Amino acid sequence: MRSSYGTNFSLTLFGESHGPAVGFVLDGLPAGIELDLQNIRDALTRRRPAGKISTQRQEADEFRFLSGFYKGRTCGTPLTFVIENTAQRSEDYDEMQFLPRPSHADYAAFAKYGGYQDPRGGGHFSGRVTAGLVAAGAIFQQILSEHGVTLGTHVKSCQDIADRDFAWDRLGEDLASLLSPGFPVLDETARRRMLLAIEAAQSEGDSLGAVLETAVLGLPAGIGEPFFHSVESEISHLLFSIPAVKGVAFGLGFGFAHGAGSQLNDSFAALAPGRVVTRTNHNGGVNGGITNGMPVVFSTAVKPTPSIYKEQDTVDVRTGEPKKLRIRGRHDPAIFHRARAVVDAAAAMALCDLMMGRFGYLWARKEGPCVTV
């Protein structure tokens, strides 16, 4: 049983929703990296609930390093990061310990751990645990940015409401705009319509899902390994670790099933000697599992929050008897606008692992060879 990821480094997430704390242990970063703590705070703010369309559980997300960090820099030893939980209301879950919530991990966790898991607020399966992932992701995003790589995620669509597409001729500006803690869309009209839709679902005790779209700018060609460690494989691996993610597609994704090769192939062009681009980017910047130098683009489907206030059918796992369940507690009518910070973190982590594999251990400290094309 493992909660770790990484080939060139190792990240382990720990904690439960209503336990004392959540956090991570990151082993394998070089010594001497000066960490921007404000970047970590900003990333946690983008994940934090805000306003009436989010849970009213308000955590301060104050953090500290327990090891591997001294005088503002990494030591090269395991970096241990912790955020204390301070706003739990565990009594909300007393009646639900043996009544699994539909579409939650409650029953699956009960079956795996034999009833010994912490059931409060979803335990280790809760979105609360992603706070550690977001914090680690902020470190990876800092490292990428120092090599000219930036990324960002917006809400591509919610129900029948669509945000505008990324402006590919000014993608850097769009990505910079998504660093703000607000609702992550590029069009103000789409923002207003999505918020109204979420509020309408909330008023009925229901919830909504959405499709997120992420773009990564500045990756060199040649990153990724064929087959088992492709760019798509590594990013998807981490995206599917995020609670509520049920689908991932790169570039056109399933849209490739509805066109011909003559329409959807990305033809090549030379901007300058040694600078090759594609005229379109239907493949989302990846060919053969390896980056081709164009922006890497992928979409992530986030399902509606399973915790809804409507009455639902369940089963008492002790007796097998059918039961009716009406949940209590503080729950989000939508989590996708908060999940964008987790998607960014997951993508940054996967890409840093691949970049370290391509350019070596000291790449993360901006030392050693880093030849790009």
mmCIF file of N, CA and C in Angstrom, residues 96-216:
data_model
loop_
_atom_site.group_PDB
_atom_site.id
_atom_site.type_symbol
_atom_site.label_atom_id
_atom_site.label_comp_id
_atom_site.label_asym_id
_atom_site.label_seq_id
_atom_site.Cartn_x
_atom_site.Cartn_y
_atom_site.Cartn_z
ATOM 1 N N MET A 96 -22.711 8.446 9.597
ATOM 2 C CA MET A 96 -22.419 7.938 8.253
ATOM 3 C C MET A 96 -21.260 6.946 8.231
ATOM 4 N N GLN A 97 -20.730 6.584 9.388
ATOM 5 C CA GLN A 97 -19.547 5.735 9.414
ATOM 6 C C GLN A 97 -19.757 4.418 8.671
ATOM 7 N N PHE A 98 -20.980 3.867 8.764
ATOM 8 C CA PHE A 98 -21.265 2.587 8.113
ATOM 9 C C PHE A 98 -22.284 2.732 6.987
ATOM 10 N N LEU A 99 -22.532 3.979 6.574
ATOM 11 C CA LEU A 99 -23.454 4.243 5.472
ATOM 12 C C LEU A 99 -22.672 4.947 4.360
ATOM 13 N N PRO A 100 -22.076 4.213 3.424
ATOM 14 C CA PRO A 100 -21.231 4.842 2.412
ATOM 15 C C PRO A 100 -22.004 5.819 1.530
ATOM 16 N N ARG A 101 -21.391 6.954 1.301
ATOM 17 C CA ARG A 101 -22.004 7.981 0.455
ATOM 18 C C ARG A 101 -21.855 7.593 -1.015
ATOM 19 N N PRO A 102 -22.944 7.665 -1.784
ATOM 20 C CA PRO A 102 -22.864 7.323 -3.209
ATOM 21 C C PRO A 102 -21.784 8.127 -3.938
ATOM 22 N N SER A 103 -20.996 7.428 -4.756
ATOM 23 C CA SER A 103 -19.932 7.999 -5.598
ATOM 24 C C SER A 103 -18.723 8.498 -4.815
ATOM 25 N N HIS A 104 -18.709 8.306 -3.499
ATOM 26 C CA HIS A 104 -17.520 8.578 -2.703
ATOM 27 C C HIS A 104 -16.666 7.315 -2.614
ATOM 28 N N ALA A 105 -15.500 7.458 -2.002
ATOM 29 C CA ALA A 105 -14.608 6.313 -1.802
ATOM 30 C C ALA A 105 -14.947 5.534 -0.537
ATOM 31 N N ASP A 106 -16.027 5.903 0.165
ATOM 32 C CA ASP A 106 -16.320 5.303 1.462
ATOM 33 C C ASP A 106 -16.375 3.775 1.413
ATOM 34 N N TYR A 107 -17.173 3.219 0.511
ATOM 35 C CA TYR A 107 -17.325 1.769 0.473
ATOM 36 C C TYR A 107 -16.053 1.094 -0.025
ATOM 37 N N ALA A 108 -15.433 1.660 -1.066
ATOM 38 C CA ALA A 108 -14.195 1.078 -1.595
ATOM 39 C C ALA A 108 -13.112 1.058 -0.521
ATOM 40 N N ALA A 109 -13.017 2.121 0.273
ATOM 41 C CA ALA A 109 -12.024 2.171 1.347
ATOM 42 C C ALA A 109 -12.364 1.160 2.434
ATOM 43 N N PHE A 110 -13.647 1.014 2.743
ATOM 44 C CA PHE A 110 -14.066 0.024 3.733
ATOM 45 C C PHE A 110 -13.668 -1.383 3.292
ATOM 46 N N ALA A 111 -13.889 -1.671 1.998
ATOM 47 C CA ALA A 111 -13.546 -2.994 1.479
ATOM 48 C C ALA A 111 -12.037 -3.229 1.495
ATOM 49 N N LYS A 112 -11.256 -2.192 1.187
ATOM 50 C CA LYS A 112 -9.794 -2.351 1.121
ATOM 51 C C LYS A 112 -9.170 -2.474 2.503
ATOM 52 N N TYR A 113 -9.610 -1.637 3.439
ATOM 53 C CA TYR A 113 -8.953 -1.558 4.743
ATOM 54 C C TYR A 113 -9.724 -2.264 5.851
ATOM 55 N N GLY A 114 -10.800 -2.954 5.490
ATOM 56 C CA GLY A 114 -11.512 -3.762 6.467
ATOM 57 C C GLY A 114 -12.206 -2.985 7.555
ATOM 58 N N GLY A 115 -12.519 -1.722 7.294
ATOM 59 C CA GLY A 115 -13.193 -0.913 8.292
ATOM 60 C C GLY A 115 -12.274 -0.170 9.234
ATOM 61 N N TYR A 116 -10.965 -0.319 9.053
ATOM 62 C CA TYR A 116 -10.009 0.358 9.931
ATOM 63 C C TYR A 116 -9.614 1.750 9.434
ATOM 64 N N GLN A 117 -10.108 2.142 8.272
ATOM 65 C CA GLN A 117 -9.782 3.462 7.745
ATOM 66 C C GLN A 117 -10.459 4.557 8.562
ATOM 67 N N ASP A 118 -9.906 5.750 8.505
ATOM 68 C CA ASP A 118 -10.521 6.919 9.141
ATOM 69 C C ASP A 118 -11.638 7.396 8.213
ATOM 70 N N PRO A 119 -12.915 7.288 8.620
ATOM 71 C CA PRO A 119 -14.002 7.636 7.709
ATOM 72 C C PRO A 119 -14.397 9.113 7.737
ATOM 73 N N ARG A 120 -13.880 9.871 8.674
ATOM 74 C CA ARG A 120 -14.341 11.249 8.869
ATOM 75 C C ARG A 120 -13.956 12.135 7.677
ATOM 76 N N GLY A 121 -14.953 12.686 7.042
ATOM 77 C CA GLY A 121 -14.705 13.587 5.925
ATOM 78 C C GLY A 121 -14.021 12.946 4.744
ATOM 79 N N GLY A 122 -14.089 11.620 4.652
ATOM 80 C CA GLY A 122 -13.421 10.924 3.564
ATOM 81 C C GLY A 122 -12.031 10.446 3.908
ATOM 82 N N GLY A 123 -11.528 10.829 5.095
ATOM 83 C CA GLY A 123 -10.216 10.352 5.532
ATOM 84 C C GLY A 123 -9.104 10.704 4.564
ATOM 85 N N HIS A 124 -8.297 9.701 4.212
ATOM 86 C CA HIS A 124 -7.160 9.918 3.307
ATOM 87 C C HIS A 124 -7.621 10.109 1.866
ATOM 88 N N PHE A 125 -8.887 9.826 1.580
ATOM 89 C CA PHE A 125 -9.411 9.981 0.232
ATOM 90 C C PHE A 125 -10.029 11.357 0.011
ATOM 91 N N SER A 126 -9.986 12.198 1.003
ATOM 92 C CA SER A 126 -10.596 13.522 0.932
ATOM 93 C C SER A 126 -9.786 14.479 0.070
ATOM 94 N N GLY A 127 -10.487 15.409 -0.540
ATOM 95 C CA GLY A 127 -9.811 16.475 -1.264
ATOM 96 C C GLY A 127 -8.927 17.319 -0.371
ATOM 97 N N ARG A 128 -9.127 17.245 0.943
ATOM 98 C CA ARG A 128 -8.275 17.998 1.870
ATOM 99 C C ARG A 128 -6.815 17.595 1.727
ATOM 100 N N VAL A 129 -6.570 16.323 1.414
ATOM 101 C CA VAL A 129 -5.197 15.825 1.285
ATOM 102 C C VAL A 129 -4.490 16.478 0.098
ATOM 103 N N THR A 130 -5.253 17.007 -0.868
ATOM 104 C CA THR A 130 -4.617 17.654 -2.020
ATOM 105 C C THR A 130 -3.920 18.961 -1.650
ATOM 106 N N ALA A 131 -4.137 19.461 -0.431
ATOM 107 C CA ALA A 131 -3.399 20.660 -0.016
ATOM 108 C C ALA A 131 -1.900 20.397 -0.054
ATOM 109 N N GLY A 132 -1.496 19.199 0.384
ATOM 110 C CA GLY A 132 -0.078 18.853 0.315
ATOM 111 C C GLY A 132 0.416 18.751 -1.106
ATOM 112 N N LEU A 133 -0.409 18.190 -1.983
ATOM 113 C CA LEU A 133 -0.025 18.082 -3.389
ATOM 114 C C LEU A 133 0.120 19.459 -4.023
ATOM 115 N N VAL A 134 -0.795 20.368 -3.705
ATOM 116 C CA VAL A 134 -0.715 21.724 -4.258
ATOM 117 C C VAL A 134 0.541 22.438 -3.772
ATOM 118 N N ALA A 135 0.869 22.265 -2.510
ATOM 119 C CA ALA A 135 2.075 22.909 -1.973
ATOM 120 C C ALA A 135 3.329 22.372 -2.651
ATOM 121 N N ALA A 136 3.405 21.053 -2.803
ATOM 122 C CA ALA A 136 4.552 20.472 -3.512
ATOM 123 C C ALA A 136 4.570 20.941 -4.957
ATOM 124 N N GLY A 137 3.380 21.007 -5.566
ATOM 125 C CA GLY A 137 3.297 21.471 -6.948
ATOM 126 C C GLY A 137 3.797 22.888 -7.135
ATOM 127 N N ALA A 138 3.600 23.718 -6.120
ATOM 128 C CA ALA A 138 4.100 25.099 -6.208
ATOM 129 C C ALA A 138 5.618 25.118 -6.284
ATOM 130 N N ILE A 139 6.265 24.191 -5.587
ATOM 131 C CA ILE A 139 7.730 24.088 -5.674
ATOM 132 C C ILE A 139 8.135 23.669 -7.084
ATOM 133 N N PHE A 140 7.432 22.685 -7.640
ATOM 134 C CA PHE A 140 7.750 22.227 -8.991
ATOM 135 C C PHE A 140 7.462 23.313 -10.025
ATOM 136 N N GLN A 141 6.388 24.086 -9.824
ATOM 137 C CA GLN A 141 6.096 25.184 -10.748
ATOM 138 C C GLN A 141 7.179 26.250 -10.680
ATOM 139 N N GLN A 142 7.699 26.517 -9.490
ATOM 140 C CA GLN A 142 8.797 27.473 -9.364
ATOM 141 C C GLN A 142 10.008 26.997 -10.146
ATOM 142 N N ILE A 143 10.331 25.707 -10.008
ATOM 143 C CA ILE A 143 11.490 25.155 -10.719
ATOM 144 C C ILE A 143 11.292 25.258 -12.223
ATOM 145 N N LEU A 144 10.095 24.910 -12.700
ATOM 146 C CA LEU A 144 9.810 25.004 -14.134
ATOM 147 C C LEU A 144 9.914 26.444 -14.626
ATOM 148 N N SER A 145 9.370 27.376 -13.851
ATOM 149 C CA SER A 145 9.386 28.781 -14.288
ATOM 150 C C SER A 145 10.801 29.310 -14.426
ATOM 151 N N GLU A 146 11.715 28.803 -13.612
ATOM 152 C CA GLU A 146 13.111 29.236 -13.710
ATOM 153 C C GLU A 146 13.770 28.734 -14.993
ATOM 154 N N HIS A 147 13.130 27.780 -15.660
ATOM 155 C CA HIS A 147 13.586 27.288 -16.963
ATOM 156 C C HIS A 147 12.663 27.749 -18.089
ATOM 157 N N GLY A 148 11.832 28.764 -17.803
ATOM 158 C CA GLY A 148 10.987 29.362 -18.836
ATOM 159 C C GLY A 148 9.729 28.598 -19.154
ATOM 160 N N VAL A 149 9.311 27.690 -18.273
ATOM 161 C CA VAL A 149 8.114 26.889 -18.502
ATOM 162 C C VAL A 149 7.004 27.380 -17.582
ATOM 163 N N THR A 150 5.852 27.764 -18.139
ATOM 164 C CA THR A 150 4.716 28.222 -17.358
ATOM 165 C C THR A 150 3.485 27.405 -17.739
ATOM 166 N N LEU A 151 2.524 27.349 -16.840
ATOM 167 C CA LEU A 151 1.300 26.608 -17.117
ATOM 168 C C LEU A 151 0.128 27.225 -16.371
ATOM 169 N N GLY A 152 -1.082 26.862 -16.797
ATOM 170 C CA GLY A 152 -2.287 27.367 -16.153
ATOM 171 C C GLY A 152 -3.501 26.597 -16.620
ATOM 172 N N THR A 153 -4.562 26.673 -15.828
ATOM 173 C CA THR A 153 -5.777 25.910 -16.089
ATOM 174 C C THR A 153 -6.989 26.813 -15.960
ATOM 175 N N HIS A 154 -7.913 26.684 -16.925
ATOM 176 C CA HIS A 154 -9.186 27.400 -16.821
ATOM 177 C C HIS A 154 -10.344 26.416 -16.932
ATOM 178 N N VAL A 155 -11.542 26.876 -16.535
ATOM 179 C CA VAL A 155 -12.740 26.064 -16.683
ATOM 180 C C VAL A 155 -13.185 26.171 -18.141
ATOM 181 N N LYS A 156 -13.008 25.102 -18.882
ATOM 182 C CA LYS A 156 -13.335 25.114 -20.306
ATOM 183 C C LYS A 156 -14.839 25.114 -20.527
ATOM 184 N N SER A 157 -15.556 24.308 -19.737
ATOM 185 C CA SER A 157 -17.010 24.270 -19.879
ATOM 186 C C SER A 157 -17.644 23.722 -18.615
ATOM 187 N N CYS A 158 -18.837 24.208 -18.328
ATOM 188 C CA CYS A 158 -19.668 23.739 -17.225
ATOM 189 C C CYS A 158 -21.086 23.656 -17.746
ATOM 190 N N GLN A 159 -21.652 22.466 -17.788
ATOM 191 C CA GLN A 159 -22.932 22.225 -18.445
ATOM 192 C C GLN A 159 -22.836 22.703 -19.898
ATOM 193 N N ASP A 160 -23.697 23.617 -20.318
ATOM 194 C CA ASP A 160 -23.644 24.105 -21.700
ATOM 195 C C ASP A 160 -22.964 25.462 -21.805
ATOM 196 N N ILE A 161 -22.250 25.857 -20.749
ATOM 197 C CA ILE A 161 -21.586 27.165 -20.713
ATOM 198 C C ILE A 161 -20.110 26.971 -21.015
ATOM 199 N N ALA A 162 -19.613 27.635 -22.027
ATOM 200 C CA ALA A 162 -18.214 27.471 -22.440
ATOM 201 C C ALA A 162 -17.437 28.761 -22.234
ATOM 202 N N ASP A 163 -16.230 28.638 -21.719
ATOM 203 C CA ASP A 163 -15.305 29.761 -21.655
ATOM 204 C C ASP A 163 -14.689 29.948 -23.040
ATOM 205 N N ARG A 164 -14.078 31.095 -23.283
ATOM 206 C CA ARG A 164 -13.373 31.259 -24.554
ATOM 207 C C ARG A 164 -12.137 30.383 -24.580
ATOM 208 N N ASP A 165 -11.646 30.095 -25.774
ATOM 209 C CA ASP A 165 -10.432 29.295 -25.924
ATOM 210 C C ASP A 165 -9.201 30.102 -25.513
ATOM 211 N N PHE A 166 -8.140 29.403 -25.202
ATOM 212 C CA PHE A 166 -6.860 30.081 -25.023
ATOM 213 C C PHE A 166 -6.528 30.857 -26.287
ATOM 214 N N ALA A 167 -5.989 32.052 -26.116
ATOM 215 C CA ALA A 167 -5.506 32.845 -27.256
ATOM 216 C C ALA A 167 -4.061 32.429 -27.516
ATOM 217 N N TRP A 168 -3.846 31.610 -28.546
ATOM 218 C CA TRP A 168 -2.532 31.008 -28.750
ATOM 219 C C TRP A 168 -1.466 32.027 -29.114
ATOM 220 N N ASP A 169 -1.868 33.168 -29.668
ATOM 221 C CA ASP A 169 -0.883 34.192 -30.016
ATOM 222 C C ASP A 169 -0.465 35.025 -28.804
ATOM 223 N N ARG A 170 -1.164 34.891 -27.702
ATOM 224 C CA ARG A 170 -0.794 35.568 -26.446
ATOM 225 C C ARG A 170 -1.071 34.634 -25.259
ATOM 226 N N LEU A 171 -0.614 33.403 -25.415
ATOM 227 C CA LEU A 171 -0.868 32.392 -24.400
ATOM 228 C C LEU A 171 -0.234 32.761 -23.065
ATOM 229 N N GLY A 172 0.936 33.366 -23.102
ATOM 230 C CA GLY A 172 1.593 33.760 -21.858
ATOM 231 C C GLY A 172 0.737 34.691 -21.020
ATOM 232 N N GLU A 173 0.031 35.622 -21.679
ATOM 233 C CA GLU A 173 -0.843 36.551 -20.958
ATOM 234 C C GLU A 173 -2.018 35.808 -20.329
ATOM 235 N N ASP A 174 -2.600 34.878 -21.081
ATOM 236 C CA ASP A 174 -3.714 34.106 -20.540
ATOM 237 C C ASP A 174 -3.283 33.297 -19.327
ATOM 238 N N LEU A 175 -2.122 32.658 -19.409
ATOM 239 C CA LEU A 175 -1.651 31.847 -18.288
ATOM 240 C C LEU A 175 -1.370 32.722 -17.069
ATOM 241 N N ALA A 176 -0.818 33.901 -17.287
ATOM 242 C CA ALA A 176 -0.544 34.811 -16.176
ATOM 243 C C ALA A 176 -1.839 35.242 -15.491
ATOM 244 N N SER A 177 -2.901 35.435 -16.278
ATOM 245 C CA SER A 177 -4.178 35.859 -15.700
ATOM 246 C C SER A 177 -4.778 34.784 -14.803
ATOM 247 N N LEU A 178 -4.410 33.529 -15.036
ATOM 248 C CA LEU A 178 -4.969 32.428 -14.253
ATOM 249 C C LEU A 178 -4.235 32.215 -12.932
ATOM 250 N N LEU A 179 -3.231 33.021 -12.647
ATOM 251 C CA LEU A 179 -2.538 32.951 -11.367
ATOM 252 C C LEU A 179 -3.318 33.636 -10.254
ATOM 253 N N SER A 180 -4.364 34.387 -10.601
ATOM 254 C CA SER A 180 -5.158 35.073 -9.590
ATOM 255 C C SER A 180 -6.012 34.055 -8.846
ATOM 256 N N PRO A 181 -6.446 34.372 -7.613
ATOM 257 C CA PRO A 181 -7.221 33.411 -6.830
ATOM 258 C C PRO A 181 -8.694 33.343 -7.202
ATOM 259 N N GLY A 182 -9.145 34.132 -8.169
ATOM 260 C CA GLY A 182 -10.553 34.149 -8.520
ATOM 261 C C GLY A 182 -11.004 32.937 -9.314
ATOM 262 N N PHE A 183 -12.270 32.957 -9.725
ATOM 263 C CA PHE A 183 -12.847 31.869 -10.514
ATOM 264 C C PHE A 183 -12.095 31.793 -11.840
ATOM 265 N N PRO A 184 -11.502 30.642 -12.179
ATOM 266 C CA PRO A 184 -10.520 30.576 -13.270
ATOM 267 C C PRO A 184 -11.123 30.433 -14.671
ATOM 268 N N VAL A 185 -11.607 31.538 -15.199
ATOM 269 C CA VAL A 185 -12.053 31.575 -16.584
ATOM 270 C C VAL A 185 -11.398 32.764 -17.277
ATOM 271 N N LEU A 186 -11.486 32.748 -18.596
ATOM 272 C CA LEU A 186 -10.868 33.807 -19.394
ATOM 273 C C LEU A 186 -11.880 34.851 -19.871
ATOM 274 N N ASP A 187 -13.166 34.530 -19.742
ATOM 275 C CA ASP A 187 -14.216 35.414 -20.227
ATOM 276 C C ASP A 187 -15.157 35.764 -19.078
ATOM 277 N N GLU A 188 -15.400 37.034 -18.881
ATOM 278 C CA GLU A 188 -16.203 37.491 -17.753
ATOM 279 C C GLU A 188 -17.655 37.019 -17.857
ATOM 280 N N THR A 189 -18.206 37.023 -19.060
ATOM 281 C CA THR A 189 -19.584 36.560 -19.226
ATOM 282 C C THR A 189 -19.722 35.094 -18.846
ATOM 283 N N ALA A 190 -18.750 34.275 -19.252
ATOM 284 C CA ALA A 190 -18.769 32.861 -18.882
ATOM 285 C C ALA A 190 -18.690 32.705 -17.373
ATOM 286 N N ARG A 191 -17.877 33.511 -16.727
ATOM 287 C CA ARG A 191 -17.758 33.442 -15.269
ATOM 288 C C ARG A 191 -19.100 33.683 -14.603
ATOM 289 N N ARG A 192 -19.800 34.735 -14.999
ATOM 290 C CA ARG A 192 -21.092 35.056 -14.392
ATOM 291 C C ARG A 192 -22.096 33.930 -14.612
ATOM 292 N N ARG A 193 -22.152 33.387 -15.819
ATOM 293 C CA ARG A 193 -23.114 32.333 -16.122
ATOM 294 C C ARG A 193 -22.812 31.048 -15.348
ATOM 295 N N MET A 194 -21.522 30.709 -15.242
ATOM 296 C CA MET A 194 -21.163 29.501 -14.489
ATOM 297 C C MET A 194 -21.498 29.656 -13.016
ATOM 298 N N LEU A 195 -21.219 30.807 -12.444
ATOM 299 C CA LEU A 195 -21.514 31.025 -11.033
ATOM 300 C C LEU A 195 -23.010 30.923 -10.773
ATOM 301 N N LEU A 196 -23.822 31.478 -11.672
ATOM 302 C CA LEU A 196 -25.271 31.376 -11.509
ATOM 303 C C LEU A 196 -25.734 29.930 -11.585
ATOM 304 N N ALA A 197 -25.133 29.149 -12.484
ATOM 305 C CA ALA A 197 -25.498 27.734 -12.613
ATOM 306 C C ALA A 197 -25.143 26.963 -11.342
ATOM 307 N N ILE A 198 -23.972 27.247 -10.773
ATOM 308 C CA ILE A 198 -23.567 26.571 -9.538
ATOM 309 C C ILE A 198 -24.502 26.943 -8.397
ATOM 310 N N GLU A 199 -24.841 28.224 -8.294
ATOM 311 C CA GLU A 199 -25.736 28.670 -7.233
ATOM 312 C C GLU A 199 -27.117 28.043 -7.372
ATOM 313 N N ALA A 200 -27.584 27.872 -8.617
ATOM 314 C CA ALA A 200 -28.885 27.244 -8.842
ATOM 315 C C ALA A 200 -28.864 25.784 -8.394
ATOM 316 N N ALA A 201 -27.786 25.069 -8.713
ATOM 317 C CA ALA A 201 -27.660 23.679 -8.273
ATOM 318 C C ALA A 201 -27.591 23.612 -6.754
ATOM 319 N N GLN A 202 -26.858 24.535 -6.161
ATOM 320 C CA GLN A 202 -26.713 24.560 -4.703
ATOM 321 C C GLN A 202 -28.061 24.773 -4.020
ATOM 322 N N SER A 203 -28.882 25.650 -4.582
ATOM 323 C CA SER A 203 -30.186 25.930 -3.974
ATOM 324 C C SER A 203 -31.095 24.711 -3.975
ATOM 325 N N GLU A 204 -30.819 23.757 -4.854
ATOM 326 C CA GLU A 204 -31.598 22.530 -4.932
ATOM 327 C C GLU A 204 -30.926 21.364 -4.213
ATOM 328 N N GLY A 205 -29.844 21.657 -3.476
ATOM 329 C CA GLY A 205 -29.122 20.614 -2.766
ATOM 330 C C GLY A 205 -28.309 19.727 -3.674
ATOM 331 N N ASP A 206 -27.942 20.232 -4.858
ATOM 332 C CA ASP A 206 -27.257 19.432 -5.861
ATOM 333 C C ASP A 206 -25.870 19.996 -6.138
ATOM 334 N N SER A 207 -25.183 19.442 -7.135
ATOM 335 C CA SER A 207 -23.813 19.862 -7.451
ATOM 336 C C SER A 207 -23.566 19.748 -8.944
ATOM 337 N N LEU A 208 -22.477 20.366 -9.407
ATOM 338 C CA LEU A 208 -22.124 20.375 -10.823
ATOM 339 C C LEU A 208 -20.668 19.983 -11.024
ATOM 340 N N GLY A 209 -20.375 19.438 -12.212
ATOM 341 C CA GLY A 209 -19.011 19.149 -12.637
ATOM 342 C C GLY A 209 -18.626 20.035 -13.808
ATOM 343 N N ALA A 210 -17.445 19.814 -14.351
ATOM 344 C CA ALA A 210 -16.970 20.659 -15.447
ATOM 345 C C ALA A 210 -15.788 19.998 -16.136
ATOM 346 N N VAL A 211 -15.383 20.598 -17.243
ATOM 347 C CA VAL A 211 -14.163 20.218 -17.944
ATOM 348 C C VAL A 211 -13.158 21.352 -17.783
ATOM 349 N N LEU A 212 -11.969 21.020 -17.312
ATOM 350 C CA LEU A 212 -10.880 21.980 -17.202
ATOM 351 C C LEU A 212 -9.946 21.818 -18.390
ATOM 352 N N GLU A 213 -9.292 22.903 -18.789
ATOM 353 C CA GLU A 213 -8.294 22.837 -19.855
ATOM 354 C C GLU A 213 -7.005 23.476 -19.362
ATOM 355 N N THR A 214 -5.895 22.779 -19.587
ATOM 356 C CA THR A 214 -4.583 23.223 -19.129
ATOM 357 C C THR A 214 -3.651 23.395 -20.313
ATOM 358 N N ALA A 215 -2.848 24.433 -20.284
ATOM 359 C CA ALA A 215 -1.814 24.646 -21.302
ATOM 360 C C ALA A 215 -0.468 24.837 -20.619
ATOM 361 N N VAL A 216 0.561 24.262 -21.223
ATOM 362 C CA VAL A 216 1.938 24.391 -20.720
ATOM 363 C C VAL A 216 2.768 25.028 -21.819
#
